[in-house]
Short mmCIF file of C-alpha atoms in Angstrom, two decimals:
data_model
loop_
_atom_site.label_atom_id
_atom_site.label_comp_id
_atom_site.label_asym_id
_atom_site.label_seq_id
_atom_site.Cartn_x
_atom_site.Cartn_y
_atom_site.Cartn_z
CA UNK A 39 74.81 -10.92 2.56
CA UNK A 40 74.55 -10.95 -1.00
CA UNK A 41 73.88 -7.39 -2.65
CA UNK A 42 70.42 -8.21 -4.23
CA UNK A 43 69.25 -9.23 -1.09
CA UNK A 44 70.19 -6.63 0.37
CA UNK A 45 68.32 -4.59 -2.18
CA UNK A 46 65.14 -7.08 -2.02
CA UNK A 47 64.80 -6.15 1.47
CA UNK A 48 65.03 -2.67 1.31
CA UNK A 49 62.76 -2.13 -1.28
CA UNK A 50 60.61 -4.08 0.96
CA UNK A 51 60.56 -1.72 3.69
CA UNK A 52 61.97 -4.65 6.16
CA UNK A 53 65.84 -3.21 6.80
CA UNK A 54 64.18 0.02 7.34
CA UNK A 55 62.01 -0.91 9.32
CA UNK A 56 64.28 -3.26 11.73
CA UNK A 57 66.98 -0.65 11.64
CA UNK A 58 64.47 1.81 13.38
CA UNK A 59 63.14 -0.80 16.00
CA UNK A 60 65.66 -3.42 16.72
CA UNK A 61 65.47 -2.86 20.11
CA UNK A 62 61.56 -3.00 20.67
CA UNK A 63 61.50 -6.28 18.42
CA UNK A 64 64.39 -7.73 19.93
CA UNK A 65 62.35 -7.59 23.63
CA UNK A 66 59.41 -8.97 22.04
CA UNK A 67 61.70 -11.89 20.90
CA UNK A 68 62.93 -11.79 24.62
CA UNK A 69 59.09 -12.28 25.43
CA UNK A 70 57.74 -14.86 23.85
CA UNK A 71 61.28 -16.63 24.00
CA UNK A 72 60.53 -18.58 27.22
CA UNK A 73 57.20 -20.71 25.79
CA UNK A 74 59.42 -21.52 22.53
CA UNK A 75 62.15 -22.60 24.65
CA UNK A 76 60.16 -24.65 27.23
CA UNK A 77 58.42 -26.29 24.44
CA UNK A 78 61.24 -27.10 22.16
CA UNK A 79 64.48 -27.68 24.94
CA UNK A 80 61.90 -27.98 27.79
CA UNK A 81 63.78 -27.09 31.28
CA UNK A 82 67.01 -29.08 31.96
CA UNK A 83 70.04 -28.35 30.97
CA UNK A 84 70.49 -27.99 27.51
CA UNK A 85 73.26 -29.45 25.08
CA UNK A 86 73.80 -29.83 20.86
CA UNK A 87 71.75 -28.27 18.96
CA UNK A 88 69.27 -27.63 21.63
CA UNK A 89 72.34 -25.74 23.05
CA UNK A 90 72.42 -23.05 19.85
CA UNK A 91 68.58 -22.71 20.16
CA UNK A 92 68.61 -21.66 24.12
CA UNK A 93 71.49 -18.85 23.32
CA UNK A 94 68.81 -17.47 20.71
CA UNK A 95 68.36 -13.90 22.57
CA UNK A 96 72.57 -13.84 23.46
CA UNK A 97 73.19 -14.31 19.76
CA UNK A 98 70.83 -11.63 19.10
CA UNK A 99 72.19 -9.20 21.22
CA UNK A 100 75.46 -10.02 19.98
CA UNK A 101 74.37 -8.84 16.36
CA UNK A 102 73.11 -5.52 18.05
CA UNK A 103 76.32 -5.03 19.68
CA UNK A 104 77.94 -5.64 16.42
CA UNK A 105 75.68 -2.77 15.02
CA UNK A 106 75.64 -0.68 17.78
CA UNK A 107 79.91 -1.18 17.59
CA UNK A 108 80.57 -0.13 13.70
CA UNK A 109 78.03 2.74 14.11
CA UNK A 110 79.92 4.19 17.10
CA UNK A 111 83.23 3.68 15.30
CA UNK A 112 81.87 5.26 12.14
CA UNK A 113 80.35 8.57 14.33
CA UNK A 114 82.83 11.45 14.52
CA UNK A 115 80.42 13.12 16.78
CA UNK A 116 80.47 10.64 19.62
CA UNK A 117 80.10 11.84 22.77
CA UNK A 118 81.48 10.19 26.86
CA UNK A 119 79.32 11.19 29.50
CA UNK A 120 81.05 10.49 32.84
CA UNK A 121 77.44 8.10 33.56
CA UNK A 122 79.11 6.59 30.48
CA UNK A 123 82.48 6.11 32.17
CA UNK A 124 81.27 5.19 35.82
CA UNK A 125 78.91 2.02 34.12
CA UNK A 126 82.16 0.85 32.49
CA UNK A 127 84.37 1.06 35.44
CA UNK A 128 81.56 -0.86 38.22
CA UNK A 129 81.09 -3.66 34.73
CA UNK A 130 84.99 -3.62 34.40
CA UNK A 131 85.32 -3.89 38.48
CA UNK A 132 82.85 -6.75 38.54
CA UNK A 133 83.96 -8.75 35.35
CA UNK A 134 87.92 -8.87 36.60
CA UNK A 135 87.46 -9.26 40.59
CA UNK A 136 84.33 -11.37 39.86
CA UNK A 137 86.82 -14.00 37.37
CA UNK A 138 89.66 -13.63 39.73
CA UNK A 139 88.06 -14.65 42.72
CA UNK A 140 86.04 -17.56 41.30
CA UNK A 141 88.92 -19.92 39.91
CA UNK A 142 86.01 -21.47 37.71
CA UNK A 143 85.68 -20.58 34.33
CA UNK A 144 82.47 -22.36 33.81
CA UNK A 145 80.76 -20.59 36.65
CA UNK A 146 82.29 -17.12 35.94
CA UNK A 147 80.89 -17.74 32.40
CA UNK A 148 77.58 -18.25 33.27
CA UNK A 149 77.06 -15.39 35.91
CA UNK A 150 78.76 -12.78 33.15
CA UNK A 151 75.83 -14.33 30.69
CA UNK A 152 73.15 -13.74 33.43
CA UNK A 153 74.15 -10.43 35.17
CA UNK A 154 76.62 -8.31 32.99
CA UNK A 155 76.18 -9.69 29.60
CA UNK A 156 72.47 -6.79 29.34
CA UNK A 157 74.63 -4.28 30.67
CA UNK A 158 76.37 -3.98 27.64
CA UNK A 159 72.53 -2.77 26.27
CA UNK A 160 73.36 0.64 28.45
CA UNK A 161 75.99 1.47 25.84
CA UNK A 162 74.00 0.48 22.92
CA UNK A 163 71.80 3.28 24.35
CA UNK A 164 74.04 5.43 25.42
CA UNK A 165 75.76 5.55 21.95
CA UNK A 166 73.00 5.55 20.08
CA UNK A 167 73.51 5.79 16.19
CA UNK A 168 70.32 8.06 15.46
CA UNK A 169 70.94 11.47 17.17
CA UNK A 170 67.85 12.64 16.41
CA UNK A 171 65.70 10.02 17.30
CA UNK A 172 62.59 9.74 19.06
CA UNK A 173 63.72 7.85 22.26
CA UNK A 174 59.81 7.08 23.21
CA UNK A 175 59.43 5.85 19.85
CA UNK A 176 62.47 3.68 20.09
CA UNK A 177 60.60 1.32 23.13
CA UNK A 178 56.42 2.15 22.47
CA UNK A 179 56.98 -0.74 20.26
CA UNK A 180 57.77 -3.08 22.65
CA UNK A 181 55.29 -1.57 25.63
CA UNK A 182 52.48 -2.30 23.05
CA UNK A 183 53.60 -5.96 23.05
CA UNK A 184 53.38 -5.78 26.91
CA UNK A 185 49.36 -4.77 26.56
CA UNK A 186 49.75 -8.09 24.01
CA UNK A 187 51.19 -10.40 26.77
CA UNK A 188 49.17 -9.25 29.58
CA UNK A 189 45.59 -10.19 27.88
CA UNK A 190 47.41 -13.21 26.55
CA UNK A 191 47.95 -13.76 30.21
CA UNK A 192 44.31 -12.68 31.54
CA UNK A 193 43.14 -15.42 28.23
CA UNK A 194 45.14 -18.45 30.19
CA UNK A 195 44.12 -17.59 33.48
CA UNK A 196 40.41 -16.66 33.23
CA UNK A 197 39.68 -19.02 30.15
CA UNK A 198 42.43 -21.26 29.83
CA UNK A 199 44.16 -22.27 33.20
CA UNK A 200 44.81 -25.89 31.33
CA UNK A 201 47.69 -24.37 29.41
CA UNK A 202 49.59 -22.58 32.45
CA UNK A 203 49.30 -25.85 34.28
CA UNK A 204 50.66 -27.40 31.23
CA UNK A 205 53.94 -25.46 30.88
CA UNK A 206 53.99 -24.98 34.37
CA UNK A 207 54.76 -29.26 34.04
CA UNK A 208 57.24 -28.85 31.60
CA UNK A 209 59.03 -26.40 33.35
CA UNK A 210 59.09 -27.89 37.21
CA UNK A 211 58.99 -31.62 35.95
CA UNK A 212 55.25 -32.19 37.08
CA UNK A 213 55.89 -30.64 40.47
CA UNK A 214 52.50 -29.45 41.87
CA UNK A 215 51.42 -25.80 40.88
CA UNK A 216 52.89 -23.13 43.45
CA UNK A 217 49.76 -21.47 45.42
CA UNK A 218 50.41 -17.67 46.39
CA UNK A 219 47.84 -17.99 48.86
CA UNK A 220 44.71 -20.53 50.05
CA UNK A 221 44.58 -21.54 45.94
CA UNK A 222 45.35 -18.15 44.27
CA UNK A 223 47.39 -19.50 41.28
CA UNK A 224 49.98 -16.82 40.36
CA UNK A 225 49.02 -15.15 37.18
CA UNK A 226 52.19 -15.47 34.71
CA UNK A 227 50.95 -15.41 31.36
CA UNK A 228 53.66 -16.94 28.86
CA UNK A 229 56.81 -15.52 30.58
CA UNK A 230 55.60 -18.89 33.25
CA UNK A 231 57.60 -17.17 36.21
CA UNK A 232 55.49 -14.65 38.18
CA UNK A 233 57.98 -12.23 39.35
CA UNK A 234 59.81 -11.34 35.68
CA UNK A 235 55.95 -11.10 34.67
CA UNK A 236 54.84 -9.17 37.39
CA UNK A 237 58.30 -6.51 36.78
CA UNK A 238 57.38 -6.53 33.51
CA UNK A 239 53.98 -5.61 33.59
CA UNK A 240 55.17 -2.84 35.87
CA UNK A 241 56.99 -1.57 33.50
CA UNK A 242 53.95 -1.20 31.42
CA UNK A 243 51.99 -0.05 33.82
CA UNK A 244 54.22 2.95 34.53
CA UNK A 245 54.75 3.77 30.89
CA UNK A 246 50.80 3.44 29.79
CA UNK A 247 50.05 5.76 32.98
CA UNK A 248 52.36 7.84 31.36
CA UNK A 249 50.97 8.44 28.63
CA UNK A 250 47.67 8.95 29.79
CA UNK A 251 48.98 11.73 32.03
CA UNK A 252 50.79 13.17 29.06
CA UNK A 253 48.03 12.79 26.04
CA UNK A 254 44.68 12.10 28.25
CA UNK A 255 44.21 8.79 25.30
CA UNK A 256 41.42 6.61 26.28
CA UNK A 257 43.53 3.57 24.94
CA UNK A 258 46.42 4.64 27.10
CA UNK A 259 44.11 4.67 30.04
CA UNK A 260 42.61 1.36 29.67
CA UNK A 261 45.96 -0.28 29.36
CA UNK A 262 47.39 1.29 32.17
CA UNK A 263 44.13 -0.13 34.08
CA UNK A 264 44.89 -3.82 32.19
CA UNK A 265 48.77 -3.99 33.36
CA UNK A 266 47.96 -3.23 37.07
CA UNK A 267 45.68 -5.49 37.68
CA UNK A 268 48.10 -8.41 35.62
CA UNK A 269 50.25 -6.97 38.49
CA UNK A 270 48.20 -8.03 41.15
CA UNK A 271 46.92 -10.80 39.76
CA UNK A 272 51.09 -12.24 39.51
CA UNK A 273 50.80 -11.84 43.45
CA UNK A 274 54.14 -10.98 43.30
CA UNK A 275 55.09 -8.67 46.97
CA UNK A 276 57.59 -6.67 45.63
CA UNK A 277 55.93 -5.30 42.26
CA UNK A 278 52.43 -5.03 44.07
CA UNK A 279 53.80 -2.45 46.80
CA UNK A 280 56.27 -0.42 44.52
CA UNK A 281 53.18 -0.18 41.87
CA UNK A 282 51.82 1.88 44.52
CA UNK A 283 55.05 3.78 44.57
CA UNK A 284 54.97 4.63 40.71
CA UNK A 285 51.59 5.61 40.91
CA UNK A 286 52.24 8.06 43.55
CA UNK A 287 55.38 9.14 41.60
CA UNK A 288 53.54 9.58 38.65
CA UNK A 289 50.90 11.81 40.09
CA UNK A 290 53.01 14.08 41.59
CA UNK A 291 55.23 14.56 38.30
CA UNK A 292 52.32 14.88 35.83
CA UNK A 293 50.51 18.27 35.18
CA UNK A 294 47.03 17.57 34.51
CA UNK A 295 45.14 17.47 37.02
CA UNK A 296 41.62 16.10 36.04
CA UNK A 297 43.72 12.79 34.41
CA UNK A 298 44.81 12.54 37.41
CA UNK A 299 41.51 12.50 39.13
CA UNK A 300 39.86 10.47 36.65
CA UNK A 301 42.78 7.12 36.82
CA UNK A 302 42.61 7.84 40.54
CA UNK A 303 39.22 7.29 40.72
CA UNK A 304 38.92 4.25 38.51
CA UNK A 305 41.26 2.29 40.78
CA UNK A 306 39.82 3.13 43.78
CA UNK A 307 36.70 2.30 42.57
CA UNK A 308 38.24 -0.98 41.07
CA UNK A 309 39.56 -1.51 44.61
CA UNK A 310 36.10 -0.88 46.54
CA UNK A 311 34.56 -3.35 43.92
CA UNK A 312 37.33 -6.24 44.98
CA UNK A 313 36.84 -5.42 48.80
CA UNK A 314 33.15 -5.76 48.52
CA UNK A 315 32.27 -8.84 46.08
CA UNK A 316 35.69 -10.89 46.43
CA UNK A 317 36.06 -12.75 49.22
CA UNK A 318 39.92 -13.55 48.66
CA UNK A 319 40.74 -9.91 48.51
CA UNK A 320 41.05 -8.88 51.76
CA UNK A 321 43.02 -11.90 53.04
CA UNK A 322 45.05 -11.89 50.10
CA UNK A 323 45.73 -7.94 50.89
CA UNK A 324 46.54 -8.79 54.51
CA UNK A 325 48.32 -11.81 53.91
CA UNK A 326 50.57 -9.26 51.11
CA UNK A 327 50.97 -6.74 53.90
CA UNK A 328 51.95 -9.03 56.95
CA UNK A 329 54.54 -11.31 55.02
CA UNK A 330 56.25 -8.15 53.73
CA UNK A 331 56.27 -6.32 57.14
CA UNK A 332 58.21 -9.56 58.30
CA UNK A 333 60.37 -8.93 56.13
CA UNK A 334 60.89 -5.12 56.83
CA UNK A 335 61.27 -5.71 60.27
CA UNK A 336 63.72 -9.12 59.94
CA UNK A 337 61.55 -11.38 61.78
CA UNK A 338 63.31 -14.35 61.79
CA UNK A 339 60.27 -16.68 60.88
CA UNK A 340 60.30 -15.65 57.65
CA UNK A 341 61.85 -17.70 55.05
CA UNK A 342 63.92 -14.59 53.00
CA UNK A 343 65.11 -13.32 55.89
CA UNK A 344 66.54 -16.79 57.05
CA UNK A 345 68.46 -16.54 53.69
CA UNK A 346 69.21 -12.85 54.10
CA UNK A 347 71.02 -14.46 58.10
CA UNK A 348 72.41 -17.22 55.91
CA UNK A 349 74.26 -14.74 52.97
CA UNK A 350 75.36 -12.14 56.13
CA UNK A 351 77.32 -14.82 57.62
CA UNK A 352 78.94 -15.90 53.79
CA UNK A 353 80.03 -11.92 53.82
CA UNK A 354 81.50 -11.71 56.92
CA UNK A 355 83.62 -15.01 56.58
CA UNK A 356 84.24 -13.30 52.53
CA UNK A 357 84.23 -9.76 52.67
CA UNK A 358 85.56 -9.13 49.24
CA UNK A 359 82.83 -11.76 47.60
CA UNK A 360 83.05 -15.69 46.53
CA UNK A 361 83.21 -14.78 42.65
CA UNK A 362 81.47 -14.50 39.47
CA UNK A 363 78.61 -16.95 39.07
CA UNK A 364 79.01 -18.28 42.35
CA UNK A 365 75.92 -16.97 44.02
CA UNK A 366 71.72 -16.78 43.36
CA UNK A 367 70.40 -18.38 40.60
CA UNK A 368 73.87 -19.24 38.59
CA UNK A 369 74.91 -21.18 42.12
CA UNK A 370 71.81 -23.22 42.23
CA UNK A 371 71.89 -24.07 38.91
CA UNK A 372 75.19 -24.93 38.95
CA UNK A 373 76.87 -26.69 41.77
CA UNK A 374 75.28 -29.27 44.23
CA UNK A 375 73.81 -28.69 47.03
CA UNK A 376 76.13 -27.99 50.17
CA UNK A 377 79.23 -27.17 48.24
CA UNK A 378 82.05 -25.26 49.62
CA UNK A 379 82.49 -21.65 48.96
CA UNK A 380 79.01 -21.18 47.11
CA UNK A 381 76.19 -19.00 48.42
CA UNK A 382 72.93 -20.49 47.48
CA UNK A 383 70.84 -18.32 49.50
CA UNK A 384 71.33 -15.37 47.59
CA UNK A 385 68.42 -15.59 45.26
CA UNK A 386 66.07 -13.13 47.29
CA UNK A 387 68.16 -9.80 47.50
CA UNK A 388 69.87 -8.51 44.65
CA UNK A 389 72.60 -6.54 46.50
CA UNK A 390 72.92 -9.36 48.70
CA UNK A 391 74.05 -11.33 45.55
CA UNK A 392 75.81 -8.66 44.13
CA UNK A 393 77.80 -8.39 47.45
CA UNK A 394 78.59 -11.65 48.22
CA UNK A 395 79.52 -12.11 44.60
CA UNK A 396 82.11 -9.83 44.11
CA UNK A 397 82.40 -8.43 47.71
CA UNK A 398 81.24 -5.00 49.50
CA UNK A 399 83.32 -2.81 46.99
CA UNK A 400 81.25 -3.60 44.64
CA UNK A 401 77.78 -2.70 46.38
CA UNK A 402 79.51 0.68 46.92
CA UNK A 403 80.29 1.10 43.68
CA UNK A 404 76.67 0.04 42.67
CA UNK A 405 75.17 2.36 45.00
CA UNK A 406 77.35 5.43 44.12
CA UNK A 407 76.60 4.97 40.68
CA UNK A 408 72.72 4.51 41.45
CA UNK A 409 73.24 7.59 43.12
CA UNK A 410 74.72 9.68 40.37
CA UNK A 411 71.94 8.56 37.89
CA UNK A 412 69.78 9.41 41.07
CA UNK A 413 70.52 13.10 41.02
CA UNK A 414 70.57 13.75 37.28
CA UNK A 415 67.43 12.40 36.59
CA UNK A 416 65.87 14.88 39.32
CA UNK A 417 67.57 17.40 37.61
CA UNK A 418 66.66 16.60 34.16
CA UNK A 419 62.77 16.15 35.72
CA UNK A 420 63.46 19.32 37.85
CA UNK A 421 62.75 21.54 34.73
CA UNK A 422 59.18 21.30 34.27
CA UNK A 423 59.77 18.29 32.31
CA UNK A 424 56.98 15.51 31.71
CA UNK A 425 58.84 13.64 28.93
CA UNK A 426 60.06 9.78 28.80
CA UNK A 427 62.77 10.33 31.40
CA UNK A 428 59.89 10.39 33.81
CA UNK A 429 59.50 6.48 32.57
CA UNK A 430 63.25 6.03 32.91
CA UNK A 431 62.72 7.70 36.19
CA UNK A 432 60.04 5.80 37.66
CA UNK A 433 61.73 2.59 36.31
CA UNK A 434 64.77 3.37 37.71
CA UNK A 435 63.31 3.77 41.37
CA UNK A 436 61.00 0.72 41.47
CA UNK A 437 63.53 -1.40 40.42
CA UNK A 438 65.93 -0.09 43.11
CA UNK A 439 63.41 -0.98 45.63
CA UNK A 440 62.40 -4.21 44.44
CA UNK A 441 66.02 -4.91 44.64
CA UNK A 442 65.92 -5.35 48.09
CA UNK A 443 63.83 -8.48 47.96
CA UNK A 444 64.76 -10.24 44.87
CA UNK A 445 67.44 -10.27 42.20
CA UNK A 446 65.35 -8.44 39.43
CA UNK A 447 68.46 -7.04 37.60
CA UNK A 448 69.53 -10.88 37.17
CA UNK A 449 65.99 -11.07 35.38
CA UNK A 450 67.67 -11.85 31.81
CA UNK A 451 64.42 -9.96 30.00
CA UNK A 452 64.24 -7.11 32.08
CA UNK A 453 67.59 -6.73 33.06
CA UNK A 454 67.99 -6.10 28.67
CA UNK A 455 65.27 -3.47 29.55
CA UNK A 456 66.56 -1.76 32.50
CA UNK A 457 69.74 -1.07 30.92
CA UNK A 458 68.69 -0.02 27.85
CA UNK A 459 66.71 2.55 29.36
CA UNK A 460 69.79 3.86 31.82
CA UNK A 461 71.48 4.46 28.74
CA UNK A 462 68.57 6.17 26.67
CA UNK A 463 68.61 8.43 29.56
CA UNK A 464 72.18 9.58 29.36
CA UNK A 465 72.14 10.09 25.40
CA UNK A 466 68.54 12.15 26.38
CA UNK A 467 71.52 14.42 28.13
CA UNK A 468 74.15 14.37 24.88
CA UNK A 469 70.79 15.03 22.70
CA UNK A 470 70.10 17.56 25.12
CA UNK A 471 73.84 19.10 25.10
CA UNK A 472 74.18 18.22 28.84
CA UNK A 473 77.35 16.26 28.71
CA UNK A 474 79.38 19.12 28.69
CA UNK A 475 77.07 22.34 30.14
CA UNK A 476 75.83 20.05 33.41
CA UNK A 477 80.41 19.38 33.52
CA UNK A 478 79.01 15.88 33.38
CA UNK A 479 81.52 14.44 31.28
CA UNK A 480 83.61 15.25 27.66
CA UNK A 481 83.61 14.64 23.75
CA UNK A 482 85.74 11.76 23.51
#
């Protein structure tokens, strides 16, 4: 870029500014991506210039890498945490067995672009080029757009329902609108997928609770209060019940007890209010409660669990996994029905996929690594700490659970997020001096 431009833009406060919070405005790109993408490509498979415009948020990651890469090679200070070097060898593991094993290019390409292509955000955290930054800072950006998207999303539904059956065309080719249950439409907003909404506004929801437990702000308190209920109205299982989880979490890490009485309150109250005047509620709350305990208890009625029998049987006959791209969504996207060493009914498990992917080392290695993160956050937490690693935290656990039943971390918007916050968490240790006083890992 030319040198007056360069100096145009600074003195305009722009580079600054995008310098400071790439990563917050590249997630609200990430957000509002999926509307500009129906609308322009619409939902098949894309090719020319339509092509380009679909790789949008990969090209701008790629520039962040780029960053992220010159600033680490220009730091002298750099630190490797051994969190750092465990995430490099499970992606390393996953990238080479995954290739190997697949003997399709194409395929291999596709499920590195979905699954391991954000975890390359955990060491643009991890190495961040500020060392003195706010991390909070870094992502309040970004939870602010969340508020954004979730009235957006109580607008459409409430106001609007034309438009979300409208994109909802565009994206299924005019299939009939999916009913959760007896005509409850799934609450999306623009993201037009309930579950990446519904992890999303999670997300939110834990950080905004947060920060109400942490500063006692009004505004913090009614967002909070707005992203749990765009949680339950996405009627999405798996981010209902682990809400719950948060919450709880939450409450027990956070000090101040009357905040905690007073959020408590408003959502039970919000609850009693539903129970009494809403005649779906309690179905809907039943109907929430019984699906899911088929699914704890493997009834074989139950449609995930018929997949779960279906992707058991694929990992006995494979042990050591089909390949990279070969399984969940990248399968059924890619290769017709019925074909030969695919798993297509991987798509409602996450370490199902992961496993039958690239075989049960590399669940081990997941969960060993999940593990490790596991302990040092509860030691971090341990001391008397109610910072942002509490969001990590939280985050980290919900995600872990929801896991079970779908394949969030294949979510391409909040997988970005996930990792990103993994590796704010470790360089919250180097910040922190951890790296070598916890024996946790070495300057490099």
């Amino acid at each position: 870029m030319p040198n007056y431009l360069i100096a145009i833009i600074n003195k305009m406060g722009v580079y600054n500014y995008l310098k400071s919070n790439q990563l917050s405005v590249f997630l609200s790109v990430l957000v509002f991506f999926p509307s500009a993408r129906l609308l322009v490509v619409g939902s098949g498979h894309a090719a020319g210039l339509d092509l380009v415009f679909g790789l949008i948020p990969e090209l701008l990651f790629v520039l962040i890498l780029v960053w992220s890469l010159t600033r680490f090679l220009q730091d002298p200070d750099r630190q490797t945490h051994l969190l750092d070097k465990l995430v490099i060898a499970y992606f390393l593991f996953n990238i080479l067995i995954g290739v190997y094993l697949a003997h399709d290019l194409k395929a291999s390409l596709y499920g590195f672009r979905l699954t391991y292509l954000p975890m390359l955000g955990y060491f643009v955290c991890s190495y961040y080029w500020d060392k003195e930054a706010d991390l909070e800072r870094i992502f309040r950006g970004f939870f602010r757009i969340l508020v954004l998207i979730a009235v957006i999303g109580l607008i459409i539904y409430f106001i609007f329902p034309e438009i979300h059956l409208y994109f909802h065309r565009i994206a299924s080719g005019n299939q009939p609108i999916v009913m959760a249950f007896k005509g409850f439409i799934r609450m999306t907003s623009i993201l037009w997928t309930p579950v990446v909404f519904a992890m999303l506004m999670l997300a939110g929801f834990i950080y905004w609770t947060y920060r109400y437990l942490k500063t006692g702000n009004n505004f913090a308190l009614v967002f909070s209060l707005i992203m749990v209920n765009a949680v339950f109205l996405s009627v999405s299982r798996g981010p209902m019940i682990t809400s719950a989880v948060a919450f709880v979490l939450l409450l027990f890490l956070g000090k101040r007890n009357q905040l905690k009485w007073i959020i408590s309150g408003i959502i039970l109250f919000e609850i009693a209010i539903l129970t009494l005047f809403e005649k779906q509620f309690i179905p809907l709350m039943k109907w929430v409660f019984v699906s899911s305990k088929q699914t704890a208890t493997l009834e074989t009625s139950n449609t995930r669990v018929s997949l779960w029998t279906d992707v058991i049987h694929s990992i006995k006959h494979d042990p050591m996994g089909l390949g990279l791209g070969k399984a969940g969504h990248t399968a059924v996207q890619l290769f017709p029905p019925n074909t030969p060493g695919v798993s297509f009914a991987s798509t409602d498990g996450w370490y199902f996929k992961l496993m039958i992917e690239t075989g049960i080392p590399a669940l081990v290695l997941y969960l060993a690594m999940a593990l490790i993160f596991f302990v040092a956050m509860i030691k971090y937490i341990s001391k008397n700490r109610f910072d942002f690693v509490t969001v990590i935290f939280t985050i980290f656990v919900v995600t872990g659970l929801v896991n079970i039943v779908s394949n969030v971390l294949d979510f391409y918007l909040f997988a970005y997020l996930y990792w990103f916050l993994l590796g704010i968490f470790v360089f919250k240790l180097k910040q922190n001096g951890n790296a070598r006083k916890e024996s946790f890992g070495s300057h490099s």
